[in-house]
Tab-separated table of C-alpha atoms in Angstrom:
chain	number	residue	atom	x	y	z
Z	1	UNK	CA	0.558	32.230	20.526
Z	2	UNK	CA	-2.586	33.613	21.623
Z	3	UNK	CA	-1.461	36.117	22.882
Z	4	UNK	CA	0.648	37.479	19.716
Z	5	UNK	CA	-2.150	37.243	18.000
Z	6	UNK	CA	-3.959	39.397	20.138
Z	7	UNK	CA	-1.714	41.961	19.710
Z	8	UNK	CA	-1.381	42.052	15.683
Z	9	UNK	CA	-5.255	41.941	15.715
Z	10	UNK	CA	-5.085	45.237	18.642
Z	11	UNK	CA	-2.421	47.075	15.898
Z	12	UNK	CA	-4.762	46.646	12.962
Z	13	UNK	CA	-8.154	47.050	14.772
Z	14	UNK	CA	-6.334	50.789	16.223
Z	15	UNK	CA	-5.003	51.101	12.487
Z	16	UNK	CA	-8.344	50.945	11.288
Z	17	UNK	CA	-10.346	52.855	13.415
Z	18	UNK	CA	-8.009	55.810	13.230
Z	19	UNK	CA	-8.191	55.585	9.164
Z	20	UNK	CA	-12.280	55.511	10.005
Z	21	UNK	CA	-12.126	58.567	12.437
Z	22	UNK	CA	-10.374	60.226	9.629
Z	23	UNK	CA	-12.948	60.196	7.425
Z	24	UNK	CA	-15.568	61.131	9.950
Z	25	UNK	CA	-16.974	57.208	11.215
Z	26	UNK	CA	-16.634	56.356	14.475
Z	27	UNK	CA	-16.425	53.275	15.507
Z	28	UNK	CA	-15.970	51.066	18.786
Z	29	UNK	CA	-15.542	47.909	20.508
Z	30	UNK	CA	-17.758	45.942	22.799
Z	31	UNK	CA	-14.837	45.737	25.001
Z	32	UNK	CA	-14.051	49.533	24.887
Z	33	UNK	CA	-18.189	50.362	25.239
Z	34	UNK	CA	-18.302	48.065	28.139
Z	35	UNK	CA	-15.119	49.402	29.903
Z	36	UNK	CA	-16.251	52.581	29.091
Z	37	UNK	CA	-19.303	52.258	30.658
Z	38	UNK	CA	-17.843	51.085	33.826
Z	39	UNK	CA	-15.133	53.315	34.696
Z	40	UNK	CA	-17.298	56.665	34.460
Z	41	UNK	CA	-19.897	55.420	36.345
Z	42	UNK	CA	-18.319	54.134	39.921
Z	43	UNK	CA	-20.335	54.680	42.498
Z	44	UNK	CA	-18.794	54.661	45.960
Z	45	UNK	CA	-20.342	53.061	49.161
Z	46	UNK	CA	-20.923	55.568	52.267
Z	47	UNK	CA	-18.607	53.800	54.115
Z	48	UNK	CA	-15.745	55.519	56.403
Z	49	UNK	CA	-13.816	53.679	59.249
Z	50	UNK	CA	-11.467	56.431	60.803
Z	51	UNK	CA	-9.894	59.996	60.179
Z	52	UNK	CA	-8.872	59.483	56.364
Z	53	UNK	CA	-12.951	58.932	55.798
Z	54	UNK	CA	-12.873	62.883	56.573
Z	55	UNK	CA	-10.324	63.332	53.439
Z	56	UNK	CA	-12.877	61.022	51.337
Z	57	UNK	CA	-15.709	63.277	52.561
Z	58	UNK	CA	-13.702	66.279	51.719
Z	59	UNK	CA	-12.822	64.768	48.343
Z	60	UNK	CA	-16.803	64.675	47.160
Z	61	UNK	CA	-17.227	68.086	48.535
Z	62	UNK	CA	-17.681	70.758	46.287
Z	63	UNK	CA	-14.042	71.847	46.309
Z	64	UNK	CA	-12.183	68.690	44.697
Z	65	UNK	CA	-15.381	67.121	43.410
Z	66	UNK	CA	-15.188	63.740	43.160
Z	67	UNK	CA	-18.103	63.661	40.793
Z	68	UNK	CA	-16.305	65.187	37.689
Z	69	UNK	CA	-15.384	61.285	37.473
Z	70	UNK	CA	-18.662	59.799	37.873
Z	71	UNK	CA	-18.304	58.956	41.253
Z	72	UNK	CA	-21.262	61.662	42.036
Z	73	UNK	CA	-23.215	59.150	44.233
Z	74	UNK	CA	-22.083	57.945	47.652
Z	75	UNK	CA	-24.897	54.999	47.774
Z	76	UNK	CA	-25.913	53.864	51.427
Z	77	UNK	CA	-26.576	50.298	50.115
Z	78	UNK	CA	-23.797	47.896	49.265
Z	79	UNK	CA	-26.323	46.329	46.754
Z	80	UNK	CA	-25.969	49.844	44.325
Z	81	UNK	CA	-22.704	50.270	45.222
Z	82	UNK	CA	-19.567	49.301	42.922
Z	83	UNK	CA	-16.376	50.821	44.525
Z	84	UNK	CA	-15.637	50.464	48.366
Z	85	UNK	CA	-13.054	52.778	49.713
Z	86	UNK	CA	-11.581	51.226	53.366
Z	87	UNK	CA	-10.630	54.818	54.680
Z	88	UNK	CA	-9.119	54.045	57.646
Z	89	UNK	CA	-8.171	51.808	60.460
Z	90	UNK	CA	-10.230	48.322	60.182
Z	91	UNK	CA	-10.426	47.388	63.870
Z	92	UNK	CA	-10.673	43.473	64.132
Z	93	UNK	CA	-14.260	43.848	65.412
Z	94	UNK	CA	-15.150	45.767	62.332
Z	95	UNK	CA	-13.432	43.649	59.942
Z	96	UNK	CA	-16.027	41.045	59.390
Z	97	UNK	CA	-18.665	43.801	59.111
Z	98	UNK	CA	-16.458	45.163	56.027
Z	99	UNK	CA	-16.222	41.684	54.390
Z	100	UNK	CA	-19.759	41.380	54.647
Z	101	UNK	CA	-20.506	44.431	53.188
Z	102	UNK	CA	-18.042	43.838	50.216
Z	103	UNK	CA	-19.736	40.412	49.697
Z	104	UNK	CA	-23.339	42.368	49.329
Z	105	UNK	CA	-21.979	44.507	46.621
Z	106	UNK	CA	-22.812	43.433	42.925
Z	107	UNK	CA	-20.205	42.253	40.205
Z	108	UNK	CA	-18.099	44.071	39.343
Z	109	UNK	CA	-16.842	45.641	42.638
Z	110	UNK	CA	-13.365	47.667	43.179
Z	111	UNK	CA	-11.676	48.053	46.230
Z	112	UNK	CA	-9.331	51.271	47.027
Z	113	UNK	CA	-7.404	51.045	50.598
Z	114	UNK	CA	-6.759	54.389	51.844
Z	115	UNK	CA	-4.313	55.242	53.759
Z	116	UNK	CA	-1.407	53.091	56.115
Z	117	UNK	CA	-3.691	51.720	58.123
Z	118	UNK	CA	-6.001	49.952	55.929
Z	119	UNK	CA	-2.939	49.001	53.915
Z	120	UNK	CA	-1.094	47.504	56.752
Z	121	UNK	CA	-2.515	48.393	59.753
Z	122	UNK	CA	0.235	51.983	60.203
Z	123	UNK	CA	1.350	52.823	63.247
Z	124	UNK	CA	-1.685	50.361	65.003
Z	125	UNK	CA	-0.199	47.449	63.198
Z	126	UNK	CA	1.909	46.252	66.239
Z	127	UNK	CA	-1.531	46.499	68.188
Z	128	UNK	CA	-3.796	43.031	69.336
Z	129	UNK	CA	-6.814	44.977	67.591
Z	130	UNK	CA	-6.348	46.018	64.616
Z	131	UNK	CA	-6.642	44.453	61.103
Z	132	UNK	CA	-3.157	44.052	59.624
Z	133	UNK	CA	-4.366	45.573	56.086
Z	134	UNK	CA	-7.610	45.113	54.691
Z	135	UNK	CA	-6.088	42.942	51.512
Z	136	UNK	CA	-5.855	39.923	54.124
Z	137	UNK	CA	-9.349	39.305	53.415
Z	138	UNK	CA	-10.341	41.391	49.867
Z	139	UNK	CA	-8.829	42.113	46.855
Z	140	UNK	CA	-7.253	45.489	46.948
Z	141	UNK	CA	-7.262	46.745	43.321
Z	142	UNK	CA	-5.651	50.452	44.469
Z	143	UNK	CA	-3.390	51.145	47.512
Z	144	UNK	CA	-2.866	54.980	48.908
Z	145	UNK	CA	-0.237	55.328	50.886
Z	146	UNK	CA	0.077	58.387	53.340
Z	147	UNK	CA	-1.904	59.359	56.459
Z	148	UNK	CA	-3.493	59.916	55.833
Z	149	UNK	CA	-3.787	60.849	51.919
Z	150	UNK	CA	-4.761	63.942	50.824
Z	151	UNK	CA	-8.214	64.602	48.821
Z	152	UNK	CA	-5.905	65.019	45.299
Z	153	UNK	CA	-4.443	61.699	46.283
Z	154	UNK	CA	-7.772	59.645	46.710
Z	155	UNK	CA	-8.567	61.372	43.349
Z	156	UNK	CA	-5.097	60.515	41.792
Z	157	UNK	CA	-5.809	56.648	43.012
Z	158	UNK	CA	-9.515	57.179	41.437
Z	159	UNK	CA	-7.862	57.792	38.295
Z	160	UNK	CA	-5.808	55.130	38.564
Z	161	UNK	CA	-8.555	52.926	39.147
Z	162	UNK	CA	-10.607	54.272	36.196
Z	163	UNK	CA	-7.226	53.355	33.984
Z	164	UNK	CA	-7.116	49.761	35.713
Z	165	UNK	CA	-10.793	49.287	34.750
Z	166	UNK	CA	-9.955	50.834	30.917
Z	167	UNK	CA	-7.045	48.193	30.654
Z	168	UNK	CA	-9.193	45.080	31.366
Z	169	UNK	CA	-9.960	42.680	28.842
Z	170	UNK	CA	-13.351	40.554	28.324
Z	171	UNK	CA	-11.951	37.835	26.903
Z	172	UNK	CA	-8.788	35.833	27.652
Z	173	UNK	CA	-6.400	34.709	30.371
Z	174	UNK	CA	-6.000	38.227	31.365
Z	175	UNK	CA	-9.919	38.942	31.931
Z	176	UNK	CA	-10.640	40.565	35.553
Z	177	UNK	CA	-11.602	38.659	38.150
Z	178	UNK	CA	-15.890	39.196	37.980
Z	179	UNK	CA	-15.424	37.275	34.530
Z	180	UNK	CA	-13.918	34.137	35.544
Z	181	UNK	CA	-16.727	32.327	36.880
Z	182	UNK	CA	-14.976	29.898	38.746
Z	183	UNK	CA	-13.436	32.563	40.866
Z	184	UNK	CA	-15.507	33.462	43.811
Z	185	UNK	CA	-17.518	36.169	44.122
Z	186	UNK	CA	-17.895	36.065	47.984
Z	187	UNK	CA	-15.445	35.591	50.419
Z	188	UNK	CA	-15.671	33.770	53.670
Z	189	UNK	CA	-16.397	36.275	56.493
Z	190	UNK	CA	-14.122	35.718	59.671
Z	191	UNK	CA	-15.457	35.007	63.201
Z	192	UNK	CA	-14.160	35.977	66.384
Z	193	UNK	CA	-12.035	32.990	67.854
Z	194	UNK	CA	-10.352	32.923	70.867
Z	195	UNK	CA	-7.193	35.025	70.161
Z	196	UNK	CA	-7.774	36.270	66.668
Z	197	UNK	CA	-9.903	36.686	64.194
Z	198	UNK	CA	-10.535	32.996	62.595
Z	199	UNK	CA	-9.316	32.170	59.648
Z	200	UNK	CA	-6.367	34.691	60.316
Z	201	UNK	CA	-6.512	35.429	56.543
Z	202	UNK	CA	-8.259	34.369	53.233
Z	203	UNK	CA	-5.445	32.536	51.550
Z	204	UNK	CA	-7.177	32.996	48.259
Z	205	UNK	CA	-6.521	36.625	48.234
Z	206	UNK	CA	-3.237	37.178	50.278
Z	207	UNK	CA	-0.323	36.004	49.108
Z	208	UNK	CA	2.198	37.908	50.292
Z	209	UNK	CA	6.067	37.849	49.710
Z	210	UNK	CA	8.044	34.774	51.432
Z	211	UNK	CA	10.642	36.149	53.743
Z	212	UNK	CA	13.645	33.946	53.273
Z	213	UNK	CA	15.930	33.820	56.127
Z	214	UNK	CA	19.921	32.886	55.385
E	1	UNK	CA	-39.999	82.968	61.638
E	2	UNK	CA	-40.360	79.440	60.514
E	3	UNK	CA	-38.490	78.656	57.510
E	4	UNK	CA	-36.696	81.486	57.709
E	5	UNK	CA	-33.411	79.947	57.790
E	6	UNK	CA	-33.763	77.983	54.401
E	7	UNK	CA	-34.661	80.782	52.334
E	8	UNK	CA	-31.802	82.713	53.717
E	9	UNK	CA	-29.722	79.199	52.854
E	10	UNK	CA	-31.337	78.989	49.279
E	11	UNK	CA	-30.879	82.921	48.464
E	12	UNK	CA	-26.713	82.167	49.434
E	13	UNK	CA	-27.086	78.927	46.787
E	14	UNK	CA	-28.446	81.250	44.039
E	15	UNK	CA	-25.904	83.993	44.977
E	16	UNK	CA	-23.354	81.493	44.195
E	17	UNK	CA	-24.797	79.898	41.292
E	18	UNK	CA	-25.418	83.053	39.127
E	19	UNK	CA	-22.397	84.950	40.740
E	20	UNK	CA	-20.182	81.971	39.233
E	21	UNK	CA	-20.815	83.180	35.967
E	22	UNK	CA	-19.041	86.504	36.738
E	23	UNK	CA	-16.901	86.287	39.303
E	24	UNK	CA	-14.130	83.436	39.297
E	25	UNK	CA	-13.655	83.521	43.175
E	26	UNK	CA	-16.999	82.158	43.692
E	27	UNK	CA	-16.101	79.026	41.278
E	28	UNK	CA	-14.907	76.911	43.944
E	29	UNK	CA	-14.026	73.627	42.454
E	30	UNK	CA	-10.305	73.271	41.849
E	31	UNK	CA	-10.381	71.089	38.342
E	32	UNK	CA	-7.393	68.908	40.033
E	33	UNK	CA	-5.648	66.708	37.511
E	34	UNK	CA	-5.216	70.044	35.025
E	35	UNK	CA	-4.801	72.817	38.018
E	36	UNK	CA	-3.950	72.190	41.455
E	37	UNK	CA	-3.537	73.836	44.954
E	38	UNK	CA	-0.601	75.359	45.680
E	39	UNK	CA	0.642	72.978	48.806
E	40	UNK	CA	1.889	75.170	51.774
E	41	UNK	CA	5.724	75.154	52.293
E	42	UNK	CA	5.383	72.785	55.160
E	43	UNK	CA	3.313	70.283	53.606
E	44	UNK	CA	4.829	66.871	53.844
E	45	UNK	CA	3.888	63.383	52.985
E	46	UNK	CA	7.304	61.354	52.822
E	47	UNK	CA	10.667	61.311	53.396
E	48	UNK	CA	13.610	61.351	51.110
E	49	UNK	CA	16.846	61.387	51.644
E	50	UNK	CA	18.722	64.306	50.300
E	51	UNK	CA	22.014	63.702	48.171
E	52	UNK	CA	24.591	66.135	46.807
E	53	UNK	CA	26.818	66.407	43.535
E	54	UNK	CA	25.266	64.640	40.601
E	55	UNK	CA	25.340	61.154	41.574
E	56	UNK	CA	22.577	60.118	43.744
E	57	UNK	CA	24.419	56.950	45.101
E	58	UNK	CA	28.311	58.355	46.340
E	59	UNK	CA	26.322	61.926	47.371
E	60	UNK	CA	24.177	60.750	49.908
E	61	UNK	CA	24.556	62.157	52.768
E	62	UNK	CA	22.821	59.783	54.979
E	63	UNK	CA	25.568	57.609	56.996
E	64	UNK	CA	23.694	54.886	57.855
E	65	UNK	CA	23.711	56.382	61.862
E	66	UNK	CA	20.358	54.159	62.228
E	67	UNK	CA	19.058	56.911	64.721
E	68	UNK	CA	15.872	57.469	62.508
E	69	UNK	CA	15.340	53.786	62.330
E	70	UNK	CA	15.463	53.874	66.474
E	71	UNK	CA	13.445	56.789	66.230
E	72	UNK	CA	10.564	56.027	63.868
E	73	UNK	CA	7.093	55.318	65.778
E	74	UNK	CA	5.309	52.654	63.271
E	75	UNK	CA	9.046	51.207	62.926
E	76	UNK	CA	8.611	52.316	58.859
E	77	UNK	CA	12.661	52.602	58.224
E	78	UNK	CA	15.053	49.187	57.825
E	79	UNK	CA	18.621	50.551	57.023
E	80	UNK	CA	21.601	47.965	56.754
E	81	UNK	CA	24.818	49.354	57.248
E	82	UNK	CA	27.483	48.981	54.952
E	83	UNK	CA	30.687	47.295	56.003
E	84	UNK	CA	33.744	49.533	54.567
E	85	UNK	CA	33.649	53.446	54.137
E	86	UNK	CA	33.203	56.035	51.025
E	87	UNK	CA	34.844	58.686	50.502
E	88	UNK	CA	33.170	62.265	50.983
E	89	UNK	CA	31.661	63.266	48.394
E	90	UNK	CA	28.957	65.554	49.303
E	91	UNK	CA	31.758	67.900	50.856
E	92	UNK	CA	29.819	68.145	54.477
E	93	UNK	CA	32.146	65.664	56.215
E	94	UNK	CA	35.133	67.435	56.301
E	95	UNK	CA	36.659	64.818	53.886
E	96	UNK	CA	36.357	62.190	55.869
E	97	UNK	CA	35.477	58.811	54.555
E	98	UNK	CA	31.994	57.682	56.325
E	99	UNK	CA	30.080	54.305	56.265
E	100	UNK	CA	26.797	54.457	54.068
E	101	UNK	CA	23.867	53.010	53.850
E	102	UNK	CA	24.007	49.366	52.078
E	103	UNK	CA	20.563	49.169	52.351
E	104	UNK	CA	18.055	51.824	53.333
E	105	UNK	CA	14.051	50.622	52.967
E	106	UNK	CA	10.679	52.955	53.938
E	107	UNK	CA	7.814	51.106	53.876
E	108	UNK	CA	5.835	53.531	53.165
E	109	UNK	CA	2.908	51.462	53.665
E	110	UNK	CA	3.252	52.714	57.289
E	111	UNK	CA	4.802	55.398	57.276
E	112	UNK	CA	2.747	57.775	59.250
E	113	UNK	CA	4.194	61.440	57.912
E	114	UNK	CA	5.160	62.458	61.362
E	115	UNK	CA	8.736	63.938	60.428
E	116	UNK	CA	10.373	62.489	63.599
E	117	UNK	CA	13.091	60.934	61.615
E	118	UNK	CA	13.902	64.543	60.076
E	119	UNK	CA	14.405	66.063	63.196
E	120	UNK	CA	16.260	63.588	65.025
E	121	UNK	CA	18.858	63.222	61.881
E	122	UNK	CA	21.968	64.843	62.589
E	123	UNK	CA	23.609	65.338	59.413
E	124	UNK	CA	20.669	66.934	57.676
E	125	UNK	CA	20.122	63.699	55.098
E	126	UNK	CA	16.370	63.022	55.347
E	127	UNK	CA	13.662	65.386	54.657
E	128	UNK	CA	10.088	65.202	53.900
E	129	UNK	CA	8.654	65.562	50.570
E	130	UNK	CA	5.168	66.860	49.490
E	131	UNK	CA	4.841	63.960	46.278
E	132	UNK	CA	1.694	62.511	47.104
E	133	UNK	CA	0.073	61.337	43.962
E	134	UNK	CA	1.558	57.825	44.689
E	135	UNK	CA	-1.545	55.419	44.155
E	136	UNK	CA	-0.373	51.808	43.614
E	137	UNK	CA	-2.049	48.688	42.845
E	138	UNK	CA	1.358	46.591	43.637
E	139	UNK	CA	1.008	46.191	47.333
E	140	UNK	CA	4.633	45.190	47.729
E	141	UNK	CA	6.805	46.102	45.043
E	142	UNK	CA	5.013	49.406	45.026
E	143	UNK	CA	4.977	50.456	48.418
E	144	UNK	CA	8.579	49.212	49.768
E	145	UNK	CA	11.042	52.581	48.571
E	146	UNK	CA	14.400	51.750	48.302
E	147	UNK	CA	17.006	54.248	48.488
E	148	UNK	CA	17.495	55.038	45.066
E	149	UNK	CA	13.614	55.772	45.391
E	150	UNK	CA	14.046	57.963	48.136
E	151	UNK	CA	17.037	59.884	46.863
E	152	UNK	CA	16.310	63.160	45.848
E	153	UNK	CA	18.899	65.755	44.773
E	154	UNK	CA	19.360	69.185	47.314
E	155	UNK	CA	18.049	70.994	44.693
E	156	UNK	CA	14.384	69.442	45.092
E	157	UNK	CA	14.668	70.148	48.674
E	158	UNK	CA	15.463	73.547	47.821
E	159	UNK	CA	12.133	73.862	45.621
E	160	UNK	CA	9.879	72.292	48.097
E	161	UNK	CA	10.742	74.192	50.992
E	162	UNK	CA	12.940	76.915	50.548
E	163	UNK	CA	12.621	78.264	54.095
E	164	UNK	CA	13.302	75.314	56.096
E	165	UNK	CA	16.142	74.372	52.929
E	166	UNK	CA	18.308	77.916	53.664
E	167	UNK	CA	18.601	76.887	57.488
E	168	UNK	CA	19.322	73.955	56.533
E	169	UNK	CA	22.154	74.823	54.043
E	170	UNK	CA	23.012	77.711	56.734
E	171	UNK	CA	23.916	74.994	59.621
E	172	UNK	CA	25.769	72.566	56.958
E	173	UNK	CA	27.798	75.563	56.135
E	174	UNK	CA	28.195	76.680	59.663
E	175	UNK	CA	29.365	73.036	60.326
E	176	UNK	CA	31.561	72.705	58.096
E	177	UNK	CA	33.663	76.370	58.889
E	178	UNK	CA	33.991	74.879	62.500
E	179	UNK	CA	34.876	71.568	61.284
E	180	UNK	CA	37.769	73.324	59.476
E	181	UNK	CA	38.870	75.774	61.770
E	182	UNK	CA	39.713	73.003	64.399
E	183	UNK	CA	42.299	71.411	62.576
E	184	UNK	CA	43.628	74.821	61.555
E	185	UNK	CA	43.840	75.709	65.237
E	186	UNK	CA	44.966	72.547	66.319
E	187	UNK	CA	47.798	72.231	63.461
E	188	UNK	CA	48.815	75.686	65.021
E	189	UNK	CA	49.076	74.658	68.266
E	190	UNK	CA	50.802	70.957	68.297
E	191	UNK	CA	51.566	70.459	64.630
E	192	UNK	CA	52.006	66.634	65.658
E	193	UNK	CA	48.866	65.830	66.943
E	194	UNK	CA	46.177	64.115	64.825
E	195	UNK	CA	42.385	65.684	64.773
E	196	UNK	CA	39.805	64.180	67.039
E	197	UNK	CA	37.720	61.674	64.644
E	198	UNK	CA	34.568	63.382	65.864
E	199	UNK	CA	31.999	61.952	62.767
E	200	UNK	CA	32.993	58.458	63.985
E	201	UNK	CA	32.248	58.825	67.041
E	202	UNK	CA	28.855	60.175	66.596
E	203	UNK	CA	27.807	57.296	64.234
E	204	UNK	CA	28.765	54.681	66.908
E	205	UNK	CA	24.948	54.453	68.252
């Protein structure tokens, strides 16, 4: 119900703003001022694990320019950073290191995972030491496959991130995750245990498909 | 001279800066979503696998041989093989009927571009592709190809690489002559002997 109504009110709101451009008045939403605001302004963390970090620094090099999409600013601080790219393997000695780092970043805070191995570990995944994707522990908003992906690609998934962040509502069921405020902003960071990292995963963020077998 | 160094550094900056406004080769950003980099003809990122005629399902030529899925290092490729045979329709098989695959998965959440599985396939039906604007945000529906995701007409392969495409249409053909000179030479010799079923042996792995 709600949500119908949402839409009707979204078809005449765009009606009427189009009739208003026509006749030379601009107008806007909160919601699209807000989002607006957000998505050409992400600033990146100075953060690189393994060889596809070298594609990220070639990506804000002068040649594909990450900073045509606001993303000028690699900060050094998590705590003026908004977007963290994983770029590369996440070793399970330096996962708690990247949790902890994602915790210290302000609301509201993106996540891209860069190539296989922060996906799902790549080739390593078989390995005792390495992280089995970085989503077992933070939200992934954008995945990248390849390996690792070129400098157009991390752009491509930049895009894709600025169109996630355009999408998002304020209001509603559908509102991103920073909004809901019972929905942590932290997430537990794991220890060391005997044989694996402990807890193995953060079952509030990785819910992954149930393999059924017949 | 102290400081030398910088001012040389600095006089390069401004030789760039001002010489951008006449000379385009000293522009050097590549504006990427509206012009892009022509890829070299070997770049790769995935695989697909190549199909024939206009249907992508009965012209693939892959026959489910499982030697890429063997072969693969990060173990990337699942195939299933299918139980009963279809006929030839990508014309490479000497019209013999050939099992296909009933299920053929990249995960190409792995994959690690290495082209292993291109070179150990013997019936030319997987080849890398140079796609790479493939950002997801569905970590499992998005990143798990199935085949009819991975099929890609000959044609593509043809644009992508037309080098390594021509040899590659050069051996089919070259296969293929052989494949049907044997019978012809066989029939001529003992008109009641059957040909070898060489394709069925080879898939038997």
């Amino acid at each position: 119900m709600r949500a119908g109504l949402g839409g009707v009110m979204d078809e005449e709101l765009k009606n009427l703003k189009a009739e208003l451009s026509k006749h030379g008045v601009f107008t806007t939403t909160f919601e699209e001022l807000y989002n607006w605001g957000r998505k050409n302004s992400v600033w990146p963390l100075t953060f690189g694990l393994a060889c596809c970090a070298i594609e990220m620094i070639a990506t804000t090099m002068a040649r594909y320019d990450l900073a045509r999409f606001g993303a000028e600013v690699f900060r050094a601080s998590p705590r003026q950073a908004d977007l963290i790219i994983v770029s590369g393997t996440v070793t399970k000695k330096m996962a708690p290191q990247v949790v902890r780092l994602y915790n210290q970043m302000p609301e509201p805070k993106y996540v891209i995972a860069m190539g296989a191995c922060a996906i799902s570990g790549g080739p390593f995944r078989d390995g005792y030491n390495v992280l089995k994707g970085i989503d077992r522990y933070i939200p992934v908003d954008v995945h990248i496959p390849g390996c690792p992906p070129r400098p157009e690609a991390l752009i491509d998934a930049f895009m894709t991130l600025q169109k996630k962040i355009d999408a998002q509502q304020l209001t509603g069921e559908d509102r991103p995750r920073h909004l809901k405020e019972d929905l942590p902003s932290e997430f537990p960071v794991p220890e060391y245990g005997e044989h694996d990292l402990e807890p193995p995963n953060n079952a509030e963020v990785w819910n992954p498909l149930k393999v059924i077998q017949k | 001279m102290l400081g030398i160094g910088i001012i040389q550094g600095l006089v390069e900056t401004a030789r760039n800066f001002f010489g951008s406004y006449t000379s385009k080769q000293r522009l050097t950003t590549v504006q990427f979503p509206d012009e892009r980099l022509i890829q070299p003809e070997a770049a790769r990122v995935f695989p697909f696998l190549v199909y024939d005629t206009d249907d992508w399902e009965k012209g693939l030529r892959c026959v489910a041989c499982k030697i890429c899925e063997v072969e693969c290092p990060p173990q990337c490729i699942s195939i299933t093989k299918s139980a009963d045979k279809k006929p030839d329709y990508s014309g490479i098989y000497s019209g013999k009927p050939q099992f296909y695959p009933e299920k053929f998965d990249i995960d190409v959440s792995v994959c690690m571009s290495c082209q292993i599985c291109v070179e150990v396939c013997p019936f030319e039906a997987i080849k890398m592709d140079n796609a790479f604007e493939l950002s997801t945000d569905d970590r499992f529906g998005g990143l798990m190809w199935d085949k009819q995701r991975l099929a890609m007409p000959n044609s593509h392969y043809q644009a992508i690489h037309p080098t390594d495409a021509a040899e590659s249409d050069a051996a089919l053909a070259e296969k293929k002559a052989k494949a049907e000179a044997k019978p012809a030479a066989a029939a001529a010799a003992a008109p009641a002997k059957p040909a070898p079923e060489k394709a069925g042996a080879a898939t038997e792995r």
